[in-house]
Amino acid sequence: MLSVTSFSEVISFLCLILAIALLSIGVGKHFKDCFKKPIKERQQRMIRGLGWALLMLSLAVVNPLPINYVIWLTQLSLIILIQAVVLSRFQTIRKKPHLKLGRNPSR
Amino acid sequence: MKTTFRKSMIWLHTYCGVFVGWLLFAIFLTGTLSYYNEEITHWMTGKSLSTHSQEAMLANGLKTLESKVPNATSWQIQLPDDRGQQYRLSYRENGERGRIFIDSVQLQEREEFATEGGNFFRTFHYTLSLRQWGGRYLTGIAAMLMLVGVFTGIYTHRRFFKDFFTIRRGEPKKFVIDLHAIIGVITIPFCFVISFSALAIYINMYQPFTIAEYFESYRSLDREVSTRHAPIKALKIDAQHPILIEEVLTTVKQQWGDDVALSSLAITNPSDVNAQLTASKAKTDILSNKAQTLALTRNGELLSSIEPERTARMVRRVFYGLHEAHFATPMLRAAFFILGMSATILIATGMVIWVDKRINKQPKRIHRFVEKMNYGIFYGLTLAVALYFISSKLAVFNLNLVHHELTVFFSAWLASVVFVLVVNAERAKFGLLLLNTGVFGVLLLIEFIRLFEVVTMDSAQQFDVPNLTINCWLVLTVFYFSYSSKKLKKAKSESKDVKELVQC
């Protein structure tokens, strides 16, 4: 996305996208919104672990020049923003139980 | 004092933001625009990018300076780049500085541009056009409070880390809160670097007593901690031949590679046998704001290299460089621009949340005032920016307002503020959104006319990246304002329907 000139930068960028996608899916409500079923604890641990591992890998393969770390951090910020916007499209509006049933909770 | 640490942090975050919110909005908006400083000037003046080699431009610069100011004590040639940087010569003669502007396509002397172009936003964002009246102190205070706001925001919006990646689109009020929180998180590094570097850049102004303890003045501090090439003494003997630019460039290429891009060439004692040349490399691959330089003789022989600076100085230079982002490629620059605009939205949403929370509970006159002023400051500033652009772009219709561009900018902003104060808040917001759509739309129309001329009339102007970049952002801006005004109109008609239903 940003000054993608070498192979390592492409790998880093792809890992970053995948990492953020996995980390966001690892959040229970986003998983439910996307796959219409609740996430299992083991699944969540695996997804999050893989997400963090990919994030670390993405940082590790960056060509070690100061300017490349600035690019990486900028990519990270923008991918999180884009991911949040994408997830908001899948979102289902959750209502509190009393609102669903049309009851007044104070009663 | 609040009962818990978190409550204290929330209080600090709220009132730091509210206290300087409008000022920060103006600083961040104009500061973000100044990422495209050169591109905006290029776009506003409608000039073409240079197609000449740097050898040709350096040779032309030397020839012009030799013919115009042969006895000057120093010369400098500022080379244009692919962002639209101006081709400029400067000199010092009898203790006085002078500048010569060169058309980078014709390679002939031209008049200075009447417009301040993108440079206005750059100077405004740190001086507020109050350079002699403490403008830089005001921006310094704003930067300090922004830093406080960034750190206290982490405590205030800590729930966001639990609800990561969540934006609730369906509920307008929650949408604003979520937007504020997510932008707050993604711009933490950006806001920290920008606010901290803003303080570091003018540290010599903000720490006068510390400097006075160790140095005569902040200028002497700069002299002592900056390194430069050791000067060679003038022999006061006139040189027999002009500067051998080809030899100079050969040495430069041997040191930095064949495809090196230079940003400038400075020459001390140009007519003397012992003239000293300093070639500066374009700052495209370093974070520091100090360019890599080579010192050479007039025959292209290499002189002593520059000594590295102290670590503290280098750290400040890196922050300075990060603030200016001169190293950024077009894509990275666009990313910085998006982050800058996000930080601007962060500030605006913060102000909106503060008002919304209070105005629905116990509306007071101050809340109504802040709500109205929010619209006046935010949408008024964007309108002022659009009219600033138009004042030079109207030259297409022989209506040149370029000499009044600053008057237009400040009058439009002031008029917007007055407008919101005398009109109902919702109506004022809608009016300003419509005005923004209209003015940015007119700007886009003018650009279409210009592009039509370029395509059909075989104009000297060409398509180039700086123009394309600004036009892309312009299209997005028009889209944003028209979408917002439509949405607001729809919301207004829906609430009217609901009211009528309730009355029935």
PDB file of N, CA, C and O in Angstrom, chain B residues 318-383:
ATOM      1  N   VAL B 318      15.203  14.421  14.236  1.00  0.00           N
ATOM      2  CA  VAL B 318      14.344  13.339  13.751  1.00  0.00           C
ATOM      3  C   VAL B 318      12.872  13.700  13.996  1.00  0.00           C
ATOM      4  O   VAL B 318      12.033  13.538  13.107  1.00  0.00           O
ATOM      5  N   PHE B 319      12.577  14.228  15.183  1.00  0.00           N
ATOM      6  CA  PHE B 319      11.189  14.638  15.460  1.00  0.00           C
ATOM      7  C   PHE B 319      10.757  15.767  14.522  1.00  0.00           C
ATOM      8  O   PHE B 319       9.623  15.806  14.051  1.00  0.00           O
ATOM      9  N   TYR B 320      11.702  16.679  14.272  1.00  0.00           N
ATOM     10  CA  TYR B 320      11.438  17.791  13.338  1.00  0.00           C
ATOM     11  C   TYR B 320      11.102  17.220  11.957  1.00  0.00           C
ATOM     12  O   TYR B 320      10.119  17.603  11.310  1.00  0.00           O
ATOM     13  N   GLY B 321      11.927  16.266  11.529  1.00  0.00           N
ATOM     14  CA  GLY B 321      11.723  15.626  10.228  1.00  0.00           C
ATOM     15  C   GLY B 321      10.406  14.877  10.162  1.00  0.00           C
ATOM     16  O   GLY B 321       9.698  14.936   9.159  1.00  0.00           O
ATOM     17  N   LEU B 322      10.060  14.180  11.258  1.00  0.00           N
ATOM     18  CA  LEU B 322       8.793  13.446  11.296  1.00  0.00           C
ATOM     19  C   LEU B 322       7.609  14.407  11.211  1.00  0.00           C
ATOM     20  O   LEU B 322       6.597  14.113  10.601  1.00  0.00           O
ATOM     21  N   HIS B 323       7.755  15.564  11.851  1.00  0.00           N
ATOM     22  CA  HIS B 323       6.689  16.564  11.837  1.00  0.00           C
ATOM     23  C   HIS B 323       6.469  17.078  10.405  1.00  0.00           C
ATOM     24  O   HIS B 323       5.337  17.222   9.957  1.00  0.00           O
ATOM     25  N   GLU B 324       7.567  17.331   9.698  1.00  0.00           N
ATOM     26  CA  GLU B 324       7.461  17.904   8.350  1.00  0.00           C
ATOM     27  C   GLU B 324       7.196  16.840   7.284  1.00  0.00           C
ATOM     28  O   GLU B 324       6.674  17.164   6.221  1.00  0.00           O
ATOM     29  N   ALA B 325       7.621  15.604   7.552  1.00  0.00           N
ATOM     30  CA  ALA B 325       7.417  14.470   6.625  1.00  0.00           C
ATOM     31  C   ALA B 325       7.940  14.741   5.222  1.00  0.00           C
ATOM     32  O   ALA B 325       7.309  14.373   4.239  1.00  0.00           O
ATOM     33  N   HIS B 326       9.097  15.371   5.143  1.00  0.00           N
ATOM     34  CA  HIS B 326       9.673  15.642   3.811  1.00  0.00           C
ATOM     35  C   HIS B 326      10.117  14.366   3.114  1.00  0.00           C
ATOM     36  O   HIS B 326      10.317  14.338   1.921  1.00  0.00           O
ATOM     37  N   PHE B 327      10.256  13.277   3.885  1.00  0.00           N
ATOM     38  CA  PHE B 327      10.735  12.008   3.338  1.00  0.00           C
ATOM     39  C   PHE B 327       9.618  11.220   2.656  1.00  0.00           C
ATOM     40  O   PHE B 327       9.870  10.209   2.005  1.00  0.00           O
ATOM     41  N   ALA B 328       8.391  11.674   2.822  1.00  0.00           N
ATOM     42  CA  ALA B 328       7.240  10.857   2.420  1.00  0.00           C
ATOM     43  C   ALA B 328       7.067  10.762   0.905  1.00  0.00           C
ATOM     44  O   ALA B 328       7.154  11.768   0.200  1.00  0.00           O
ATOM     45  N   THR B 329       6.824   9.543   0.446  1.00  0.00           N
ATOM     46  CA  THR B 329       6.470   9.310  -0.958  1.00  0.00           C
ATOM     47  C   THR B 329       5.010   9.752  -1.130  1.00  0.00           C
ATOM     48  O   THR B 329       4.325   9.966  -0.116  1.00  0.00           O
ATOM     49  N   PRO B 330       4.490   9.858  -2.348  1.00  0.00           N
ATOM     50  CA  PRO B 330       3.090  10.298  -2.488  1.00  0.00           C
ATOM     51  C   PRO B 330       2.102   9.448  -1.689  1.00  0.00           C
ATOM     52  O   PRO B 330       1.175   9.981  -1.069  1.00  0.00           O
ATOM     53  N   MET B 331       2.311   8.120  -1.656  1.00  0.00           N
ATOM     54  CA  MET B 331       1.382   7.248  -0.918  1.00  0.00           C
ATOM     55  C   MET B 331       1.483   7.481   0.591  1.00  0.00           C
ATOM     56  O   MET B 331       0.479   7.545   1.292  1.00  0.00           O
ATOM     57  N   LEU B 332       2.711   7.574   1.082  1.00  0.00           N
ATOM     58  CA  LEU B 332       2.896   7.799   2.521  1.00  0.00           C
ATOM     59  C   LEU B 332       2.367   9.180   2.911  1.00  0.00           C
ATOM     60  O   LEU B 332       1.764   9.357   3.977  1.00  0.00           O
ATOM     61  N   ARG B 333       2.555  10.137   2.019  1.00  0.00           N
ATOM     62  CA  ARG B 333       2.050  11.493   2.276  1.00  0.00           C
ATOM     63  C   ARG B 333       0.519  11.463   2.376  1.00  0.00           C
ATOM     64  O   ARG B 333      -0.072  12.110   3.238  1.00  0.00           O
ATOM     65  N   ALA B 334      -0.093  10.691   1.468  1.00  0.00           N
ATOM     66  CA  ALA B 334      -1.560  10.564   1.502  1.00  0.00           C
ATOM     67  C   ALA B 334      -1.991   9.922   2.820  1.00  0.00           C
ATOM     68  O   ALA B 334      -2.986  10.337   3.430  1.00  0.00           O
ATOM     69  N   ALA B 335      -1.220   8.927   3.277  1.00  0.00           N
ATOM     70  CA  ALA B 335      -1.543   8.264   4.545  1.00  0.00           C
ATOM     71  C   ALA B 335      -1.422   9.249   5.710  1.00  0.00           C
ATOM     72  O   ALA B 335      -2.278   9.287   6.597  1.00  0.00           O
ATOM     73  N   PHE B 336      -0.385  10.058   5.690  1.00  0.00           N
ATOM     74  CA  PHE B 336      -0.221  11.083   6.736  1.00  0.00           C
ATOM     75  C   PHE B 336      -1.371  12.082   6.679  1.00  0.00           C
ATOM     76  O   PHE B 336      -1.853  12.552   7.705  1.00  0.00           O
ATOM     77  N   PHE B 337      -1.774  12.408   5.463  1.00  0.00           N
ATOM     78  CA  PHE B 337      -2.879  13.358   5.292  1.00  0.00           C
ATOM     79  C   PHE B 337      -4.160  12.789   5.913  1.00  0.00           C
ATOM     80  O   PHE B 337      -4.881  13.490   6.625  1.00  0.00           O
ATOM     81  N   ILE B 338      -4.389  11.485   5.665  1.00  0.00           N
ATOM     82  CA  ILE B 338      -5.596  10.840   6.235  1.00  0.00           C
ATOM     83  C   ILE B 338      -5.494  10.842   7.764  1.00  0.00           C
ATOM     84  O   ILE B 338      -6.464  11.150   8.462  1.00  0.00           O
ATOM     85  N   LEU B 339      -4.306  10.533   8.288  1.00  0.00           N
ATOM     86  CA  LEU B 339      -4.143  10.530   9.751  1.00  0.00           C
ATOM     87  C   LEU B 339      -4.315  11.939  10.322  1.00  0.00           C
ATOM     88  O   LEU B 339      -4.908  12.114  11.389  1.00  0.00           O
ATOM     89  N   GLY B 340      -3.804  12.928   9.613  1.00  0.00           N
ATOM     90  CA  GLY B 340      -3.954  14.327  10.046  1.00  0.00           C
ATOM     91  C   GLY B 340      -5.419  14.729  10.072  1.00  0.00           C
ATOM     92  O   GLY B 340      -5.897  15.350  11.033  1.00  0.00           O
ATOM     93  N   MET B 341      -6.140  14.357   9.011  1.00  0.00           N
ATOM     94  CA  MET B 341      -7.570  14.678   8.952  1.00  0.00           C
ATOM     95  C   MET B 341      -8.327  13.905  10.042  1.00  0.00           C
ATOM     96  O   MET B 341      -9.268  14.426  10.637  1.00  0.00           O
ATOM     97  N   SER B 342      -7.879  12.663  10.289  1.00  0.00           N
ATOM     98  CA  SER B 342      -8.513  11.876  11.359  1.00  0.00           C
ATOM     99  C   SER B 342      -8.315  12.573  12.703  1.00  0.00           C
ATOM    100  O   SER B 342      -9.245  12.641  13.515  1.00  0.00           O
ATOM    101  N   ALA B 343      -7.111  13.088  12.929  1.00  0.00           N
ATOM    102  CA  ALA B 343      -6.849  13.793  14.198  1.00  0.00           C
ATOM    103  C   ALA B 343      -7.720  15.042  14.294  1.00  0.00           C
ATOM    104  O   ALA B 343      -8.194  15.402  15.380  1.00  0.00           O
ATOM    105  N   THR B 344      -7.956  15.692  13.152  1.00  0.00           N
ATOM    106  CA  THR B 344      -8.825  16.883  13.134  1.00  0.00           C
ATOM    107  C   THR B 344     -10.259  16.476  13.500  1.00  0.00           C
ATOM    108  O   THR B 344     -10.928  17.162  14.288  1.00  0.00           O
ATOM    109  N   ILE B 345     -10.693  15.332  12.930  1.00  0.00           N
ATOM    110  CA  ILE B 345     -12.049  14.823  13.248  1.00  0.00           C
ATOM    111  C   ILE B 345     -12.122  14.427  14.721  1.00  0.00           C
ATOM    112  O   ILE B 345     -13.127  14.654  15.389  1.00  0.00           O
ATOM    113  N   LEU B 346     -11.015  13.869  15.228  1.00  0.00           N
ATOM    114  CA  LEU B 346     -10.951  13.489  16.653  1.00  0.00           C
ATOM    115  C   LEU B 346     -11.247  14.697  17.547  1.00  0.00           C
ATOM    116  O   LEU B 346     -12.033  14.614  18.496  1.00  0.00           O
ATOM    117  N   ILE B 347     -10.620  15.811  17.212  1.00  0.00           N
ATOM    118  CA  ILE B 347     -10.801  17.035  18.014  1.00  0.00           C
ATOM    119  C   ILE B 347     -12.250  17.528  17.889  1.00  0.00           C
ATOM    120  O   ILE B 347     -12.899  17.859  18.879  1.00  0.00           O
ATOM    121  N   ALA B 348     -12.744  17.532  16.630  1.00  0.00           N
ATOM    122  CA  ALA B 348     -14.116  18.022  16.400  1.00  0.00           C
ATOM    123  C   ALA B 348     -15.135  17.135  17.113  1.00  0.00           C
ATOM    124  O   ALA B 348     -16.046  17.649  17.780  1.00  0.00           O
ATOM    125  N   THR B 349     -14.976  15.804  17.011  1.00  0.00           N
ATOM    126  CA  THR B 349     -15.948  14.913  17.659  1.00  0.00           C
ATOM    127  C   THR B 349     -15.883  15.062  19.186  1.00  0.00           C
ATOM    128  O   THR B 349     -16.900  14.956  19.862  1.00  0.00           O
ATOM    129  N   GLY B 350     -14.700  15.312  19.700  1.00  0.00           N
ATOM    130  CA  GLY B 350     -14.551  15.540  21.146  1.00  0.00           C
ATOM    131  C   GLY B 350     -15.392  16.712  21.605  1.00  0.00           C
ATOM    132  O   GLY B 350     -16.113  16.634  22.610  1.00  0.00           O
ATOM    133  N   MET B 351     -15.343  17.798  20.839  1.00  0.00           N
ATOM    134  CA  MET B 351     -16.131  18.991  21.172  1.00  0.00           C
ATOM    135  C   MET B 351     -17.633  18.690  21.060  1.00  0.00           C
ATOM    136  O   MET B 351     -18.425  19.130  21.892  1.00  0.00           O
ATOM    137  N   VAL B 352     -17.997  17.934  20.015  1.00  0.00           N
ATOM    138  CA  VAL B 352     -19.415  17.610  19.793  1.00  0.00           C
ATOM    139  C   VAL B 352     -19.936  16.736  20.938  1.00  0.00           C
ATOM    140  O   VAL B 352     -21.034  16.963  21.456  1.00  0.00           O
ATOM    141  N   ILE B 353     -19.131  15.746  21.357  1.00  0.00           N
ATOM    142  CA  ILE B 353     -19.557  14.856  22.457  1.00  0.00           C
ATOM    143  C   ILE B 353     -19.785  15.669  23.733  1.00  0.00           C
ATOM    144  O   ILE B 353     -20.774  15.481  24.446  1.00  0.00           O
ATOM    145  N   TRP B 354     -18.870  16.594  24.006  1.00  0.00           N
ATOM    146  CA  TRP B 354     -18.991  17.422  25.225  1.00  0.00           C
ATOM    147  C   TRP B 354     -20.313  18.182  25.230  1.00  0.00           C
ATOM    148  O   TRP B 354     -21.036  18.197  26.232  1.00  0.00           O
ATOM    149  N   VAL B 355     -20.635  18.781  24.098  1.00  0.00           N
ATOM    150  CA  VAL B 355     -21.878  19.562  24.012  1.00  0.00           C
ATOM    151  C   VAL B 355     -23.095  18.636  24.095  1.00  0.00           C
ATOM    152  O   VAL B 355     -24.021  18.891  24.866  1.00  0.00           O
ATOM    153  N   ASP B 356     -23.072  17.542  23.298  1.00  0.00           N
ATOM    154  CA  ASP B 356     -24.220  16.638  23.240  1.00  0.00           C
ATOM    155  C   ASP B 356     -24.596  16.080  24.615  1.00  0.00           C
ATOM    156  O   ASP B 356     -25.768  15.956  24.942  1.00  0.00           O
ATOM    157  N   LYS B 357     -23.563  15.724  25.388  1.00  0.00           N
ATOM    158  CA  LYS B 357     -23.820  15.146  26.711  1.00  0.00           C
ATOM    159  C   LYS B 357     -24.533  16.129  27.635  1.00  0.00           C
ATOM    160  O   LYS B 357     -25.305  15.735  28.490  1.00  0.00           O
ATOM    161  N   ARG B 358     -24.229  17.404  27.467  1.00  0.00           N
ATOM    162  CA  ARG B 358     -24.772  18.395  28.405  1.00  0.00           C
ATOM    163  C   ARG B 358     -26.060  19.032  27.905  1.00  0.00           C
ATOM    164  O   ARG B 358     -26.956  19.311  28.684  1.00  0.00           O
ATOM    165  N   ILE B 359     -26.107  19.231  26.588  1.00  0.00           N
ATOM    166  CA  ILE B 359     -27.246  19.997  26.043  1.00  0.00           C
ATOM    167  C   ILE B 359     -28.568  19.240  26.205  1.00  0.00           C
ATOM    168  O   ILE B 359     -29.632  19.844  26.312  1.00  0.00           O
ATOM    169  N   ASN B 360     -28.523  17.908  26.236  1.00  0.00           N
ATOM    170  CA  ASN B 360     -29.773  17.145  26.378  1.00  0.00           C
ATOM    171  C   ASN B 360     -30.205  17.009  27.823  1.00  0.00           C
ATOM    172  O   ASN B 360     -31.367  16.713  28.097  1.00  0.00           O
ATOM    173  N   LYS B 361     -29.242  17.181  28.762  1.00  0.00           N
ATOM    174  CA  LYS B 361     -29.604  17.048  30.181  1.00  0.00           C
ATOM    175  C   LYS B 361     -30.107  18.375  30.739  1.00  0.00           C
ATOM    176  O   LYS B 361     -31.260  18.531  31.077  1.00  0.00           O
ATOM    177  N   GLN B 362     -29.177  19.307  30.830  1.00  0.00           N
ATOM    178  CA  GLN B 362     -29.529  20.623  31.381  1.00  0.00           C
ATOM    179  C   GLN B 362     -28.963  21.696  30.468  1.00  0.00           C
ATOM    180  O   GLN B 362     -27.873  22.225  30.716  1.00  0.00           O
ATOM    181  N   PRO B 363     -29.653  21.985  29.383  1.00  0.00           N
ATOM    182  CA  PRO B 363     -29.078  22.956  28.447  1.00  0.00           C
ATOM    183  C   PRO B 363     -28.915  24.340  29.069  1.00  0.00           C
ATOM    184  O   PRO B 363     -29.869  24.883  29.633  1.00  0.00           O
ATOM    185  N   LYS B 364     -27.693  24.845  29.008  1.00  0.00           N
ATOM    186  CA  LYS B 364     -27.436  26.191  29.509  1.00  0.00           C
ATOM    187  C   LYS B 364     -27.030  27.042  28.323  1.00  0.00           C
ATOM    188  O   LYS B 364     -26.712  26.512  27.247  1.00  0.00           O
ATOM    189  N   ARG B 365     -26.978  28.346  28.565  1.00  0.00           N
ATOM    190  CA  ARG B 365     -26.621  29.249  27.475  1.00  0.00           C
ATOM    191  C   ARG B 365     -25.236  28.924  26.908  1.00  0.00           C
ATOM    192  O   ARG B 365     -25.032  28.960  25.711  1.00  0.00           O
ATOM    193  N   ILE B 366     -24.299  28.537  27.802  1.00  0.00           N
ATOM    194  CA  ILE B 366     -22.931  28.240  27.362  1.00  0.00           C
ATOM    195  C   ILE B 366     -22.907  27.034  26.406  1.00  0.00           C
ATOM    196  O   ILE B 366     -22.155  27.018  25.430  1.00  0.00           O
ATOM    197  N   HIS B 367     -23.765  26.042  26.688  1.00  0.00           N
ATOM    198  CA  HIS B 367     -23.799  24.856  25.826  1.00  0.00           C
ATOM    199  C   HIS B 367     -24.315  25.200  24.432  1.00  0.00           C
ATOM    200  O   HIS B 367     -23.797  24.734  23.432  1.00  0.00           O
ATOM    201  N   ARG B 368     -25.367  26.039  24.410  1.00  0.00           N
ATOM    202  CA  ARG B 368     -25.916  26.480  23.116  1.00  0.00           C
ATOM    203  C   ARG B 368     -24.842  27.262  22.352  1.00  0.00           C
ATOM    204  O   ARG B 368     -24.689  27.094  21.141  1.00  0.00           O
ATOM    205  N   PHE B 369     -24.122  28.107  23.103  1.00  0.00           N
ATOM    206  CA  PHE B 369     -23.077  28.923  22.478  1.00  0.00           C
ATOM    207  C   PHE B 369     -21.980  28.026  21.880  1.00  0.00           C
ATOM    208  O   PHE B 369     -21.571  28.196  20.728  1.00  0.00           O
ATOM    209  N   VAL B 370     -21.523  27.035  22.678  1.00  0.00           N
ATOM    210  CA  VAL B 370     -20.456  26.146  22.196  1.00  0.00           C
ATOM    211  C   VAL B 370     -20.941  25.337  20.989  1.00  0.00           C
ATOM    212  O   VAL B 370     -20.209  25.167  20.015  1.00  0.00           O
ATOM    213  N   GLU B 371     -22.195  24.894  21.043  1.00  0.00           N
ATOM    214  CA  GLU B 371     -22.737  24.124  19.920  1.00  0.00           C
ATOM    215  C   GLU B 371     -22.701  24.945  18.629  1.00  0.00           C
ATOM    216  O   GLU B 371     -22.243  24.483  17.588  1.00  0.00           O
ATOM    217  N   LYS B 372     -23.143  26.204  18.748  1.00  0.00           N
ATOM    218  CA  LYS B 372     -23.157  27.071  17.570  1.00  0.00           C
ATOM    219  C   LYS B 372     -21.740  27.381  17.104  1.00  0.00           C
ATOM    220  O   LYS B 372     -21.440  27.324  15.907  1.00  0.00           O
ATOM    221  N   MET B 373     -20.879  27.685  18.077  1.00  0.00           N
ATOM    222  CA  MET B 373     -19.496  28.030  17.722  1.00  0.00           C
ATOM    223  C   MET B 373     -18.784  26.844  17.070  1.00  0.00           C
ATOM    224  O   MET B 373     -17.946  27.026  16.189  1.00  0.00           O
ATOM    225  N   ASN B 374     -19.112  25.621  17.528  1.00  0.00           N
ATOM    226  CA  ASN B 374     -18.521  24.436  16.899  1.00  0.00           C
ATOM    227  C   ASN B 374     -18.771  24.465  15.390  1.00  0.00           C
ATOM    228  O   ASN B 374     -17.850  24.285  14.601  1.00  0.00           O
ATOM    229  N   TYR B 375     -20.042  24.708  15.025  1.00  0.00           N
ATOM    230  CA  TYR B 375     -20.366  24.737  13.593  1.00  0.00           C
ATOM    231  C   TYR B 375     -19.629  25.876  12.896  1.00  0.00           C
ATOM    232  O   TYR B 375     -19.101  25.707  11.794  1.00  0.00           O
ATOM    233  N   GLY B 376     -19.628  27.036  13.561  1.00  0.00           N
ATOM    234  CA  GLY B 376     -18.987  28.216  12.956  1.00  0.00           C
ATOM    235  C   GLY B 376     -17.495  28.014  12.748  1.00  0.00           C
ATOM    236  O   GLY B 376     -16.947  28.343  11.698  1.00  0.00           O
ATOM    237  N   ILE B 377     -16.839  27.465  13.774  1.00  0.00           N
ATOM    238  CA  ILE B 377     -15.381  27.277  13.679  1.00  0.00           C
ATOM    239  C   ILE B 377     -15.059  26.164  12.687  1.00  0.00           C
ATOM    240  O   ILE B 377     -14.203  26.341  11.811  1.00  0.00           O
ATOM    241  N   PHE B 378     -15.735  25.018  12.806  1.00  0.00           N
ATOM    242  CA  PHE B 378     -15.383  23.858  11.969  1.00  0.00           C
ATOM    243  C   PHE B 378     -15.746  24.092  10.497  1.00  0.00           C
ATOM    244  O   PHE B 378     -14.882  24.060   9.630  1.00  0.00           O
ATOM    245  N   TYR B 379     -17.032  24.313  10.264  1.00  0.00           N
ATOM    246  CA  TYR B 379     -17.444  24.458   8.864  1.00  0.00           C
ATOM    247  C   TYR B 379     -17.031  25.822   8.304  1.00  0.00           C
ATOM    248  O   TYR B 379     -16.861  25.964   7.090  1.00  0.00           O
ATOM    249  N   GLY B 380     -16.877  26.805   9.181  1.00  0.00           N
ATOM    250  CA  GLY B 380     -16.417  28.123   8.739  1.00  0.00           C
ATOM    251  C   GLY B 380     -14.989  28.057   8.236  1.00  0.00           C
ATOM    252  O   GLY B 380     -14.640  28.675   7.222  1.00  0.00           O
ATOM    253  N   LEU B 381     -14.161  27.264   8.923  1.00  0.00           N
ATOM    254  CA  LEU B 381     -12.760  27.160   8.495  1.00  0.00           C
ATOM    255  C   LEU B 381     -12.645  26.443   7.151  1.00  0.00           C
ATOM    256  O   LEU B 381     -11.881  26.858   6.283  1.00  0.00           O
ATOM    257  N   THR B 382     -13.411  25.374   6.987  1.00  0.00           N
ATOM    258  CA  THR B 382     -13.340  24.663   5.703  1.00  0.00           C
ATOM    259  C   THR B 382     -13.838  25.568   4.568  1.00  0.00           C
ATOM    260  O   THR B 382     -13.270  25.560   3.472  1.00  0.00           O
ATOM    261  N   LEU B 383     -14.866  26.355   4.884  1.00  0.00           N
ATOM    262  CA  LEU B 383     -15.378  27.294   3.880  1.00  0.00           C
ATOM    263  C   LEU B 383     -14.317  28.350   3.542  1.00  0.00           C
ATOM    264  O   LEU B 383     -14.111  28.692   2.370  1.00  0.00           O
TER     265      LEU B 383
END
